[in-house]
CSV table of C-alpha atoms and ligand atoms in Angstrom, one decimal:
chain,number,residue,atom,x,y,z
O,1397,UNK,CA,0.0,0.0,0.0
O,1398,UNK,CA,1.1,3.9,-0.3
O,1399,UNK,CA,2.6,3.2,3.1
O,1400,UNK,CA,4.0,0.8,5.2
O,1401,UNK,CA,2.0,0.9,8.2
O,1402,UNK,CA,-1.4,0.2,6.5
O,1403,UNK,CA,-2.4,-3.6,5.4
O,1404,UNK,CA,-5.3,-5.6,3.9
O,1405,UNK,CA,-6.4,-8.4,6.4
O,1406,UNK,CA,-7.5,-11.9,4.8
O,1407,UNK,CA,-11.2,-11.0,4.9
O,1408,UNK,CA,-10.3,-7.5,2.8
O,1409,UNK,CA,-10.6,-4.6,5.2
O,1410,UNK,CA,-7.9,-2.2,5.6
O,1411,UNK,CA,-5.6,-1.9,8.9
O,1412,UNK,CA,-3.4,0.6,10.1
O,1413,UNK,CA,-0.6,-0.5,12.5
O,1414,UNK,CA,-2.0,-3.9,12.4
O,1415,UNK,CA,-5.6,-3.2,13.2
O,1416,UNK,CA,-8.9,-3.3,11.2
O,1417,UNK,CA,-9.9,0.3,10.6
O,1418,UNK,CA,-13.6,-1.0,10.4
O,1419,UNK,CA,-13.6,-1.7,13.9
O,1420,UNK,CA,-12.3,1.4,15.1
O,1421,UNK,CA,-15.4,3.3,13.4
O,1422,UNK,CA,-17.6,1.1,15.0
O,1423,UNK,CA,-16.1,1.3,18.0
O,1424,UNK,CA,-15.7,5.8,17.7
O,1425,UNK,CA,-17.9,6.8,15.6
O,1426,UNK,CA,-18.4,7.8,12.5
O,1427,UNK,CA,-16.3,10.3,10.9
O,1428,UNK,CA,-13.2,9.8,12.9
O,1429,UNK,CA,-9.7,10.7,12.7
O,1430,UNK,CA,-7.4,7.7,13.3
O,1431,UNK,CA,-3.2,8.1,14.0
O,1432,UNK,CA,-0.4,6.0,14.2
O,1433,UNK,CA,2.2,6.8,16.9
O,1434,UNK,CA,4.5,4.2,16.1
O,1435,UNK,CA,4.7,6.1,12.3
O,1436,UNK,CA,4.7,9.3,14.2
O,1437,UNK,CA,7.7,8.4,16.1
O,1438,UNK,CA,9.6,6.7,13.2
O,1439,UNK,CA,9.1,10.3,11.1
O,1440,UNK,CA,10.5,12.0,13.6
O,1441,UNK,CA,13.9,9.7,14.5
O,1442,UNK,CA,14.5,9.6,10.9
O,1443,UNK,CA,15.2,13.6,11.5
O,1444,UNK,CA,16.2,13.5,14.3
O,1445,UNK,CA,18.9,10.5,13.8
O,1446,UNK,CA,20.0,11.8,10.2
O,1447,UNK,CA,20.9,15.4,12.0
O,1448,UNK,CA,22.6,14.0,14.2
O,1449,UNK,CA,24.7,11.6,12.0
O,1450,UNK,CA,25.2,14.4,9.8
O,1451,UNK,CA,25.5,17.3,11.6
O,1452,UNK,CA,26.1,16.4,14.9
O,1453,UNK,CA,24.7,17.1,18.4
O,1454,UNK,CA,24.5,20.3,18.1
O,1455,UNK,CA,21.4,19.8,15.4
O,1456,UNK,CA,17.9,19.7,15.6
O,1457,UNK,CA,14.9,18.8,14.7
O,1458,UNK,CA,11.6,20.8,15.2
O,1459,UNK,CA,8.5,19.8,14.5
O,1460,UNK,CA,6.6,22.3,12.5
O,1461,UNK,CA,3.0,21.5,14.8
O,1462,UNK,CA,0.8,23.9,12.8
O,1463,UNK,CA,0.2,20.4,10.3
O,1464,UNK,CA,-1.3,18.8,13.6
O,1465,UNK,CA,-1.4,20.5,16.9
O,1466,UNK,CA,-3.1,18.6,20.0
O,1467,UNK,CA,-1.4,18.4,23.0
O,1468,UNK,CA,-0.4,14.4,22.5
O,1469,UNK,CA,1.4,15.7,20.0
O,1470,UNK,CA,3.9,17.9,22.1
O,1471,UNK,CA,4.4,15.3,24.6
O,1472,UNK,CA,5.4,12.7,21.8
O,1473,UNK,CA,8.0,15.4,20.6
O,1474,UNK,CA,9.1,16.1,23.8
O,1475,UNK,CA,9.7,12.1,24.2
O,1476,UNK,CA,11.6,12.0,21.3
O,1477,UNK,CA,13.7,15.2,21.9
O,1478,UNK,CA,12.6,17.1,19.5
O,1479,UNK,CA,12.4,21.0,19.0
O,1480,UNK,CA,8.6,22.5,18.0
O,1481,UNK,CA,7.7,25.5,15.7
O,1482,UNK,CA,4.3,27.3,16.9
O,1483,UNK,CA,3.3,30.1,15.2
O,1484,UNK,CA,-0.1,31.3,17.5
O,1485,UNK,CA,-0.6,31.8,20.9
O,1486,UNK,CA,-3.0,28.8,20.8
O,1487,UNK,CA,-0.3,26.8,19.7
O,1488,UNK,CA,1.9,28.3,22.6
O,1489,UNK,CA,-0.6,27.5,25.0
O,1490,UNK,CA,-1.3,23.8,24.2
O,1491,UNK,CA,2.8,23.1,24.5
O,1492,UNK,CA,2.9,25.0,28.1
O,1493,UNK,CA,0.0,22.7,28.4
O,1494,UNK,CA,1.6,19.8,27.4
O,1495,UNK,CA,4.1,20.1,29.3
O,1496,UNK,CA,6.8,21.2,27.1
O,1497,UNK,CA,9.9,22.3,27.5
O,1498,UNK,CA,9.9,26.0,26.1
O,1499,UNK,CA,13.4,26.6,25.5
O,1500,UNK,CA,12.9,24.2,22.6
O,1501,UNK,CA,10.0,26.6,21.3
O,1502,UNK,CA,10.6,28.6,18.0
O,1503,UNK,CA,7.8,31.3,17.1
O,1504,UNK,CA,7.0,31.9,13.7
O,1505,UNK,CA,4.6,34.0,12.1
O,1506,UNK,CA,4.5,36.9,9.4
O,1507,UNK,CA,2.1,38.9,12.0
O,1508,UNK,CA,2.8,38.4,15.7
O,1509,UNK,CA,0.0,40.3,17.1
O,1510,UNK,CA,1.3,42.5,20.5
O,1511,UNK,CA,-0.3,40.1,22.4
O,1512,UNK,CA,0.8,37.5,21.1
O,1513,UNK,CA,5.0,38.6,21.6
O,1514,UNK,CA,4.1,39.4,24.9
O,1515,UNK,CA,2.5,35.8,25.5
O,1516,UNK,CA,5.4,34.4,24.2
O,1517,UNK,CA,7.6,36.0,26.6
O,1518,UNK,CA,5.9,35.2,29.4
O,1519,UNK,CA,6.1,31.7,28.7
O,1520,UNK,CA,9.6,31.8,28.0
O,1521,UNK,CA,9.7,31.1,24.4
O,1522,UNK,CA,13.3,29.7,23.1
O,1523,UNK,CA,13.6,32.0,20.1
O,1524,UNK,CA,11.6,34.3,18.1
O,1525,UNK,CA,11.7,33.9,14.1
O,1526,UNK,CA,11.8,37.7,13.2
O,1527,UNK,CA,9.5,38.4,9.5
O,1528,UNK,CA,9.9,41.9,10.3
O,1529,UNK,CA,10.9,45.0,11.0
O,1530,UNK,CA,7.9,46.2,13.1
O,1531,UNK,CA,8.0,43.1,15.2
O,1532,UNK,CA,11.5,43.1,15.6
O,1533,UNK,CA,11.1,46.6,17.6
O,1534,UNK,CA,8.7,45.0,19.7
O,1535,UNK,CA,10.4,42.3,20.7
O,1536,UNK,CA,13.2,44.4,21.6
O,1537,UNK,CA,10.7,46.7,23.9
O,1538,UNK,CA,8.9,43.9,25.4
O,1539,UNK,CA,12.1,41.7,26.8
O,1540,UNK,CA,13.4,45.2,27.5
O,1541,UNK,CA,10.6,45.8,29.8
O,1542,UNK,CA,11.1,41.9,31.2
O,1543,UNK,CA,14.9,42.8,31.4
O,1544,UNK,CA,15.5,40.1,29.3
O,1545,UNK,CA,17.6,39.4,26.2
O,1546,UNK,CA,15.4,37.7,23.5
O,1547,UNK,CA,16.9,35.0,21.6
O,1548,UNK,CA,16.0,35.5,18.0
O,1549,UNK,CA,16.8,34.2,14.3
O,1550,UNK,CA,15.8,36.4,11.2
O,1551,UNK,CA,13.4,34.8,8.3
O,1552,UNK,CA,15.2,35.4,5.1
O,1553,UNK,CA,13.7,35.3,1.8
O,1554,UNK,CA,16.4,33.2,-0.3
O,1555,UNK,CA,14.7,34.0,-3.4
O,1556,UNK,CA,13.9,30.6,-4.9
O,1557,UNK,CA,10.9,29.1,-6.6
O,1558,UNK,CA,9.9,25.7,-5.6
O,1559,UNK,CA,7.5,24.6,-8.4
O,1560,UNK,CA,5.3,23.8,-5.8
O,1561,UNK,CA,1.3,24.9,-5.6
O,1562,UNK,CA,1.2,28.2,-5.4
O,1563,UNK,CA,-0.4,28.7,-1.9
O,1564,UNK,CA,2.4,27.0,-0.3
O,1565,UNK,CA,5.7,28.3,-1.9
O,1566,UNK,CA,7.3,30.9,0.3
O,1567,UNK,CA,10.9,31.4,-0.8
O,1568,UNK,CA,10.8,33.9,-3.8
O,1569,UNK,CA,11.3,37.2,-3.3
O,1570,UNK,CA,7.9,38.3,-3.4
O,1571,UNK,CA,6.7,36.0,-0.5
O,1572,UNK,CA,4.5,37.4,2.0
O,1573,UNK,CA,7.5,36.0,4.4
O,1574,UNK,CA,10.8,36.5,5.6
O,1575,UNK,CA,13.1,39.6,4.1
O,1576,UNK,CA,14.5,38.9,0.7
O,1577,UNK,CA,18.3,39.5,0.3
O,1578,UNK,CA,17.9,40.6,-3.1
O,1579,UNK,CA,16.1,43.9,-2.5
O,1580,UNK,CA,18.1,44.3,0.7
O,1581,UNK,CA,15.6,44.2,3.5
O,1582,UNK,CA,17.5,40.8,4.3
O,1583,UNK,CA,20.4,43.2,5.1
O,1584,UNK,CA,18.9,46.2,6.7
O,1585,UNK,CA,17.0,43.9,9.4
O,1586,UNK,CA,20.1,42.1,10.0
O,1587,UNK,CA,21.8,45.9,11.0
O,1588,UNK,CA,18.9,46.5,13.1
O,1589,UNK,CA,19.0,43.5,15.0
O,1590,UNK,CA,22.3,43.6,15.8
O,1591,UNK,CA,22.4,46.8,17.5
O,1592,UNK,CA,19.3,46.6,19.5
O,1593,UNK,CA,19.6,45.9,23.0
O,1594,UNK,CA,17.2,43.3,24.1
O,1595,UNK,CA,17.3,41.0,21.2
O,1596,UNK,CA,20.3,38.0,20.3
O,1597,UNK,CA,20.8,37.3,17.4
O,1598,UNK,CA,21.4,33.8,17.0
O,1599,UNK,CA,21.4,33.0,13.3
O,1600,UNK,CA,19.0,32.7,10.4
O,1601,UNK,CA,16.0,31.0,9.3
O,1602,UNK,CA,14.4,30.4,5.5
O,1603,UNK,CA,11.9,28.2,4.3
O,1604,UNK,CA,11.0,26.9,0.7
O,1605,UNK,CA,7.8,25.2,0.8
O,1606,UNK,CA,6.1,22.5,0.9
O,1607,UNK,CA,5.9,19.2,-0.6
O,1608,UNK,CA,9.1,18.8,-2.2
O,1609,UNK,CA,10.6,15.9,-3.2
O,1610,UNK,CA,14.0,16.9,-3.7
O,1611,UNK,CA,17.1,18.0,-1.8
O,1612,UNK,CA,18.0,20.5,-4.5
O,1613,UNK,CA,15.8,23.1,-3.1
O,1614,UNK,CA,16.8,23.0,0.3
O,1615,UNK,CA,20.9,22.5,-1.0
O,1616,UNK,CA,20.5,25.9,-3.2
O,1617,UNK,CA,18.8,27.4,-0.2
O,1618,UNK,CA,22.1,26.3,2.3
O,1619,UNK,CA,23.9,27.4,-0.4
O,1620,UNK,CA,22.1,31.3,-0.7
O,1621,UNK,CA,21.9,31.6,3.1
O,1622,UNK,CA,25.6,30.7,3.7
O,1623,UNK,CA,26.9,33.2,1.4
O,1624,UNK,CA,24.8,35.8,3.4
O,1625,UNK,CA,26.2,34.7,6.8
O,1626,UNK,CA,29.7,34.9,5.2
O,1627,UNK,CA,28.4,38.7,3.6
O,1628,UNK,CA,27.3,39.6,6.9
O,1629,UNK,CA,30.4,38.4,8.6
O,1630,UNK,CA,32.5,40.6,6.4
O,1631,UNK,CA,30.5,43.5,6.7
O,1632,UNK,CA,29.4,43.8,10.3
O,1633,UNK,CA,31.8,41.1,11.9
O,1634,UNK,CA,29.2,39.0,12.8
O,1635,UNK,CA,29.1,34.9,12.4
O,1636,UNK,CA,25.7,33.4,12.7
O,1637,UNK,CA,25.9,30.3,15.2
O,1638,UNK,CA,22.5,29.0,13.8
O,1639,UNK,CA,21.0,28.0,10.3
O,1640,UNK,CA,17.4,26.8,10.0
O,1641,UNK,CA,17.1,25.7,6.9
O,1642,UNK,CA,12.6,25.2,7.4
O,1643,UNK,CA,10.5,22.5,6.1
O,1644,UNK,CA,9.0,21.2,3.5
O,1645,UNK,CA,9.4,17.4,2.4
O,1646,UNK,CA,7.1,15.8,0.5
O,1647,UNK,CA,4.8,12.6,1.1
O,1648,UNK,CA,2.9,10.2,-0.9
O,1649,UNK,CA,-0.4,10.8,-1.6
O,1650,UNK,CA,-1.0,9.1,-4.2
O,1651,UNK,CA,0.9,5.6,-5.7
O,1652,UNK,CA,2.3,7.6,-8.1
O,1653,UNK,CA,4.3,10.3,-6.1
O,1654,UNK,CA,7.9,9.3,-5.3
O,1655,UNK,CA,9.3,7.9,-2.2
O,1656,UNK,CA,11.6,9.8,0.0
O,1657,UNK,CA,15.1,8.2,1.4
O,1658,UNK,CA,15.2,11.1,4.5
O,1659,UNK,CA,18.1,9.9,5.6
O,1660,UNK,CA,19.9,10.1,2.1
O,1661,UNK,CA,18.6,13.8,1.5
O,1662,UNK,CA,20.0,15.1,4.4
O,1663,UNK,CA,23.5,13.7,4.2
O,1664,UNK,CA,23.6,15.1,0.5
O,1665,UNK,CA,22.3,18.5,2.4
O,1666,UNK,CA,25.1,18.1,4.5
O,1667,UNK,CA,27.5,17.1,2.6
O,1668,UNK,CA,27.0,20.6,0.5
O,1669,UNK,CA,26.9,22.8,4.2
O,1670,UNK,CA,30.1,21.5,4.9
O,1671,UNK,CA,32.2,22.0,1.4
O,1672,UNK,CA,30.6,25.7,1.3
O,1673,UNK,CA,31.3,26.3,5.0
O,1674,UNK,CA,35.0,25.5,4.1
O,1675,UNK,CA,35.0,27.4,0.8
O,1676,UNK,CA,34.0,30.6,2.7
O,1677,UNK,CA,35.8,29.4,6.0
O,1678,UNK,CA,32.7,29.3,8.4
O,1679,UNK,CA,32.6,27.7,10.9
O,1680,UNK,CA,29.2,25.2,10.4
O,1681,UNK,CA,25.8,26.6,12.5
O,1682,UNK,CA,24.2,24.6,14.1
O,1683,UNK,CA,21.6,22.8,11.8
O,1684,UNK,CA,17.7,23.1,12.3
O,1685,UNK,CA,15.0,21.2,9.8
O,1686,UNK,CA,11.7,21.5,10.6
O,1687,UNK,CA,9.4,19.0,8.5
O,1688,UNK,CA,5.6,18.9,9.7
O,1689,UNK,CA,3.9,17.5,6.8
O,1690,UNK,CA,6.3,14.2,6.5
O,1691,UNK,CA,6.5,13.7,10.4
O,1692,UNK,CA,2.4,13.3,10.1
O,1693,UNK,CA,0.3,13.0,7.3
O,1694,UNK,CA,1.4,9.3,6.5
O,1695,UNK,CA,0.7,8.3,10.3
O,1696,UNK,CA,-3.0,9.6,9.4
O,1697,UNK,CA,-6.2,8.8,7.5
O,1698,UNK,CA,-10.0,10.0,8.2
O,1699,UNK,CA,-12.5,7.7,7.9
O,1700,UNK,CA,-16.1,8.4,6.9
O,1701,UNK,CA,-19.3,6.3,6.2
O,1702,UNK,CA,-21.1,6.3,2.8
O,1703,UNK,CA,-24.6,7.9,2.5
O,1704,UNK,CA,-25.8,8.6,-0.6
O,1705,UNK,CA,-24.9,7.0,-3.6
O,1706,UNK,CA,-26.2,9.3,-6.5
O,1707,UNK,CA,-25.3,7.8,-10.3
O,1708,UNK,CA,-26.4,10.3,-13.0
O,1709,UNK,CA,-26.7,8.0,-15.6
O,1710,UNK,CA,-24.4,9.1,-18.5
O,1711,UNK,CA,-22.7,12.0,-16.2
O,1712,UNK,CA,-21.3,11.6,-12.7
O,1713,UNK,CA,-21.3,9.3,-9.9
O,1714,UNK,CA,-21.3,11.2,-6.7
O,1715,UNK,CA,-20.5,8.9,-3.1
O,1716,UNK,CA,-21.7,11.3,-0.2
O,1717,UNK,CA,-20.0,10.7,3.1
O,1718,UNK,CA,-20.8,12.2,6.4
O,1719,UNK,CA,-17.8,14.4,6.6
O,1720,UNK,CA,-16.0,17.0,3.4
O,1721,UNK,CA,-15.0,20.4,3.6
O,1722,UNK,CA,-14.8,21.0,7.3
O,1723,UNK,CA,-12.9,18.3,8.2
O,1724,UNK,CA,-10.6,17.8,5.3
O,1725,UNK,CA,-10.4,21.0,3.0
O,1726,UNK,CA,-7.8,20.9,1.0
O,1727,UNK,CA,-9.1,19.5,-1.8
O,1728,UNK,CA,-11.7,21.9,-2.2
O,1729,UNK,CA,-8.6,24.9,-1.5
O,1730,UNK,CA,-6.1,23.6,-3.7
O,1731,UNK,CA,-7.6,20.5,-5.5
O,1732,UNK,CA,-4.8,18.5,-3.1
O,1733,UNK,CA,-4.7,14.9,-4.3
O,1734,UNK,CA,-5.6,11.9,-2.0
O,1735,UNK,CA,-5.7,8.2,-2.1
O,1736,UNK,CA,-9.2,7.0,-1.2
O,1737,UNK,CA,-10.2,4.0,-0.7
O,1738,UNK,CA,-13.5,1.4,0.5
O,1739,UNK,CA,-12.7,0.1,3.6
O,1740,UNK,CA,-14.1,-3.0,4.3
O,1741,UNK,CA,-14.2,-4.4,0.5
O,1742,UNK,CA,-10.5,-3.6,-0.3
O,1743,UNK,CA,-10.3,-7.4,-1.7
O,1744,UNK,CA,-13.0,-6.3,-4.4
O,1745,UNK,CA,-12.4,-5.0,-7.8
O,1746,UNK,CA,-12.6,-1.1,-7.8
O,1747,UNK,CA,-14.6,-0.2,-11.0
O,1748,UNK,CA,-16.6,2.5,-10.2
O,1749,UNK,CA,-15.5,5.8,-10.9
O,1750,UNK,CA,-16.8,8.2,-8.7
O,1751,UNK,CA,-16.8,11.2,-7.2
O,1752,UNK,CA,-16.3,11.5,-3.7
O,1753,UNK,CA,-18.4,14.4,-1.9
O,1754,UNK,CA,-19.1,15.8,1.7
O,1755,UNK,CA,-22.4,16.7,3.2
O,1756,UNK,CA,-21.2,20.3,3.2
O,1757,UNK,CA,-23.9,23.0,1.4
O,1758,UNK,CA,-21.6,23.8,-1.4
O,1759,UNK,CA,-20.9,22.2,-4.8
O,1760,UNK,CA,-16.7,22.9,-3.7
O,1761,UNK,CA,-17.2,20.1,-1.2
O,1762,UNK,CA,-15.5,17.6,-2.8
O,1763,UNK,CA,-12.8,15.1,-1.4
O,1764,UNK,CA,-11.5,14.1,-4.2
O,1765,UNK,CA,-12.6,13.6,-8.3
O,1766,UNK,CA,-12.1,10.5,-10.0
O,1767,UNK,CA,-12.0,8.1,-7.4
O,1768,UNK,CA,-12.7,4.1,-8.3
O,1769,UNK,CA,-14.8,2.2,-5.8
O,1770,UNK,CA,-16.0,-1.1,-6.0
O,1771,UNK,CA,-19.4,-1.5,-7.8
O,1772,UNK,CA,-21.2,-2.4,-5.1
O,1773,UNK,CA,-20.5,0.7,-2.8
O,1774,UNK,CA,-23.3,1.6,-1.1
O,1775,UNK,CA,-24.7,3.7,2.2
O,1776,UNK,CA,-23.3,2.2,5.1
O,1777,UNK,CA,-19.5,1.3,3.9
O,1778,UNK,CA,-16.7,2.8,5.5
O,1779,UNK,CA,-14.8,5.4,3.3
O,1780,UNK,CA,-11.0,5.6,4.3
O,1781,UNK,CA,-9.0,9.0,3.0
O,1782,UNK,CA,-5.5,8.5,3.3
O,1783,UNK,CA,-2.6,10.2,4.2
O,1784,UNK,CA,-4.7,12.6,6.1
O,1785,UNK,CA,-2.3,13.0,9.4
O,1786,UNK,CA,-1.2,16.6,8.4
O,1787,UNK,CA,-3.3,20.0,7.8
O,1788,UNK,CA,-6.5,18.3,7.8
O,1789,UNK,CA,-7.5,18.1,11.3
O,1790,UNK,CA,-5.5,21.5,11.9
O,1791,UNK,CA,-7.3,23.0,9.1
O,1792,UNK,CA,-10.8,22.1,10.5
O,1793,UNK,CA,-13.9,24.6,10.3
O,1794,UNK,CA,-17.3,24.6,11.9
O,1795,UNK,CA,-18.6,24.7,8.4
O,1796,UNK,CA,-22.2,24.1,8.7
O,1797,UNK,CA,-22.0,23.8,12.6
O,1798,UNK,CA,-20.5,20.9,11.8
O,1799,UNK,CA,-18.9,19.5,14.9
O,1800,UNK,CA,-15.4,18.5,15.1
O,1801,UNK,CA,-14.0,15.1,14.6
O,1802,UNK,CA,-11.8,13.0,17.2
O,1803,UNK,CA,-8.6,12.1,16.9
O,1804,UNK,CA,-7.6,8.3,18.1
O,1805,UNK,CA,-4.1,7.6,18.5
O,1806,UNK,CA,-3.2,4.2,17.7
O,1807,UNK,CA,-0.3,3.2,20.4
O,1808,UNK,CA,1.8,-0.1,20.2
O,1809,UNK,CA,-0.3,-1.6,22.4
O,1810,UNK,CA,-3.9,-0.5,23.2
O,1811,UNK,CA,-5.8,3.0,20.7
O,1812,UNK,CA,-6.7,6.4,23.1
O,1813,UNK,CA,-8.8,8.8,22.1
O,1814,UNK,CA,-6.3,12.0,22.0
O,1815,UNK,CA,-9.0,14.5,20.8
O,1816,UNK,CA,-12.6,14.4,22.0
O,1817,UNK,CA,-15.5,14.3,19.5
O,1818,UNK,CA,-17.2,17.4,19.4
O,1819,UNK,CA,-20.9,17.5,19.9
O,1820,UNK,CA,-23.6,20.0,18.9
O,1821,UNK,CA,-23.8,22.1,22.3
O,1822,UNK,CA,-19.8,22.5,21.4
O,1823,UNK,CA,-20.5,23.8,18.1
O,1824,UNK,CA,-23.1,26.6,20.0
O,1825,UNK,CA,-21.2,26.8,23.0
O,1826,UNK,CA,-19.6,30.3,22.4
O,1827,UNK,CA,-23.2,31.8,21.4
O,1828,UNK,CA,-25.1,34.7,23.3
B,141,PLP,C1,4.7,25.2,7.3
B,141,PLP,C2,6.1,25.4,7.7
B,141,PLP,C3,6.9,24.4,7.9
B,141,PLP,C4,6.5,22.9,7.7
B,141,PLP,O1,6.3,22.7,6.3
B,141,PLP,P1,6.0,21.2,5.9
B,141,PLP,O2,5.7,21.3,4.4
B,141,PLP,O3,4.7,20.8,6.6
B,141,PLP,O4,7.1,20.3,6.2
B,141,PLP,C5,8.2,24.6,8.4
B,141,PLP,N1,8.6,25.9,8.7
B,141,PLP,C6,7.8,26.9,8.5
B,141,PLP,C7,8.3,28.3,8.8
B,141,PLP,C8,6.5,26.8,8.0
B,141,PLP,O5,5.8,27.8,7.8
């Protein structure tokens, strides 16, 4: 199958980590979010070891948790000594919930609200990533008012198109992120930061994009940022002591996408960082990667059950599940391809082709086009979207007053529910 942790059982239902997914909607409810901590973990030591073997201790992995923040989810990081991105104060708070450990915190965000940099603060943040001028200021105010000295990297805008979908590619100049080198904001930010008081500058930080499959992009990107450290070193005798070089590796979605060695890409990273450190005689920074989509979305799918089956005879066949758009919308923002698949008849031809639609009020709500289902598909079978584990359930609306689904995490022994279903005096609970 499109991973290894999902299996057909003898009878032809589909299991992740070893266990029929039919059962687990019975057992649930219906739609549900199913995880697979034992993929989670894996994801993440494949980082976290390949940094290590490459770059050595002083690297780190940080999981970037806006593609699937729950508190479960910090702790699991934390057990696996991992660093964390956040880039909201909800996403703050859940980690001080979770019990993380803070120093190991690293605040994005192109628009840090006032309140959201003093949050932050209070908590004890690690590092800010800087997108701005404006913020940098504040930064430097606030900690000056906490009498503290605000460790801090600098987004930089590399200047590099990924070939990626549009609404995720963030490294040419243009980008609503980071301070491109090329028109010299890069620069004057860099200036600024160094002589304010309150901040510490403690290296830089660019990111790509997302789902790439390659190591070229991230390679060039090395290669752009380095040059600016050794620029800035010349100019205003300053070495950067960290490089973040952001996040972005692709996963299958589909059979046809490639597979990714992790391990192999970021030795030939390295391997690049190290021949341009000694070309420009730097000394290496300390190395931070922070994937979110490939630590995730294979270690998820959403299951839903069949309602209507609508065939238009000589047009369309629509299967309705009892999800869609507010639970998984990115097919309906950027037509994102998915596997899907019928659960409990995955030992019978699939010759139906079908389009697979939501219970949402709007035509948009579709999971995905061109889908083939076994013939006999019919209300009441058990739908499985895979590859769902990243920016699906943190992309999640109340479309419709549609509550929220749960999330079950699949442990190596025994499943726990890690997120509670919603119910309809949730959706309503905020009203006056
Ligand atoms: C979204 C994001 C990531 C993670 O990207 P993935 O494609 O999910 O790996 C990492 N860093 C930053 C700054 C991001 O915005």
């Amino acid at each position: 199958m499109i991973c290894d942790n999902l299996s057909v059982s003898d009878t032809g239902r589909l299991q992740m980590a070893d266990r029929p997914v039919t059962d687990l909607i019975r057992q649930y409810g219906s739609p549900l979010y199913l995880m697979d901590e034992e993929r989670i973990r894996y994801n993440v030591r494949q980082y976290v070891s390949a940094l290590k073997e490459t770059f050595g201790e002083s690297a780190m992995m940080l999981y970037a948790s806006k593609a699937c923040s729950f508190k479960e989810m910090y702790r699991i990081m934390k057990e696996e000594n991992a660093g964390v991105d956040v880039v909201s104060a909800g996403e703050i708070y859940t980690a001080v919930s979770a019990g993380f450990p803070m120093d190991k915190v690293y605040f994005h965000g192109n628009n840090k609200t006032d309140d959201e940099i003093a949050f932050a603060l209070d908590h004890g943040v690690g590092y800010f990533v800087v997108d701005s001028r404006e913020e940098l200021r504040v930064i430097n105010e606030f900690a000056g008012k906490q009498g503290v000295s605000q460790k801090i990297l600098l987004r930089i805008t590399p200047g590099i198109d990924t070939h990626t979908y549009e609404a995720v590619a963030t490294g040419q100049v243009d980008s609503k992120f980071g301070n491109a080198i090329e028109t010299g904001l890069a620069e004057e930010i860099t200036k600024e930061a160094l002589n304010l008081p309150n901040v510490r500058l403690s290296g830089f930080h660019c990111h790509v994009g997302s789902q790439v499959f390659d190591s070229d992009t991230f390679i060039r990107a090395a290669d752009i940022l380095l040059t600016y450290i050794a620029d800035i070193r010349e100019k205003y005798g300053y070495e950067a002591e960290e490089l973040d070089l952001g996040g972005g590796y692709g996963v299958r979605y589909l059979e046809s996408d490639p597979t990714l060695d992790i391990k192999a890409n970021i030795a030939e990273v390295g391997q690049k960082v190290f021949d341009k450190c000694r070309e420009l005689s730097l000394k290496v920074p300390a190395i931070r990667m922070e994937p979110g989509r490939s630590i995730v979305a294979d270690a998820g799918m959403t299951l839903y059950t069949v309602g209507s089956v609508k065939r238009i005879p000589g047009y369309k066949t629509y299967v309705s599940v009892d999800g869609g758009m507010s639970d998984n919308p990115r097919y309906a923002l950027y037509e994102a391809p998915y596997t899907v698949v019928c659960a409990d008849k995955m030992k019978e031809d699939a010759t139906l082709l079908t389009s697979v639609v939501g219970k949402c009020c709007e035509s948009g709500d579709v999971l995905q086009e061109k889908v083939m289902l076994p013939d006999s598909v019919c209300r009441g079978d058990i739908v499985a979207v895979l590859t769902t584990g990243a920016y699906n359930y943190s992309m999640a609306s109340h479309y419709n007053r549609i509550p929220k689904l749960p999330v079950v995490m699949l442990g190596k022994t025994g499943e726990r529910v890690v997120v509670a279903r919603e119910t309809v005096e949730d959706v309503a609970r905020f009203d006056r």
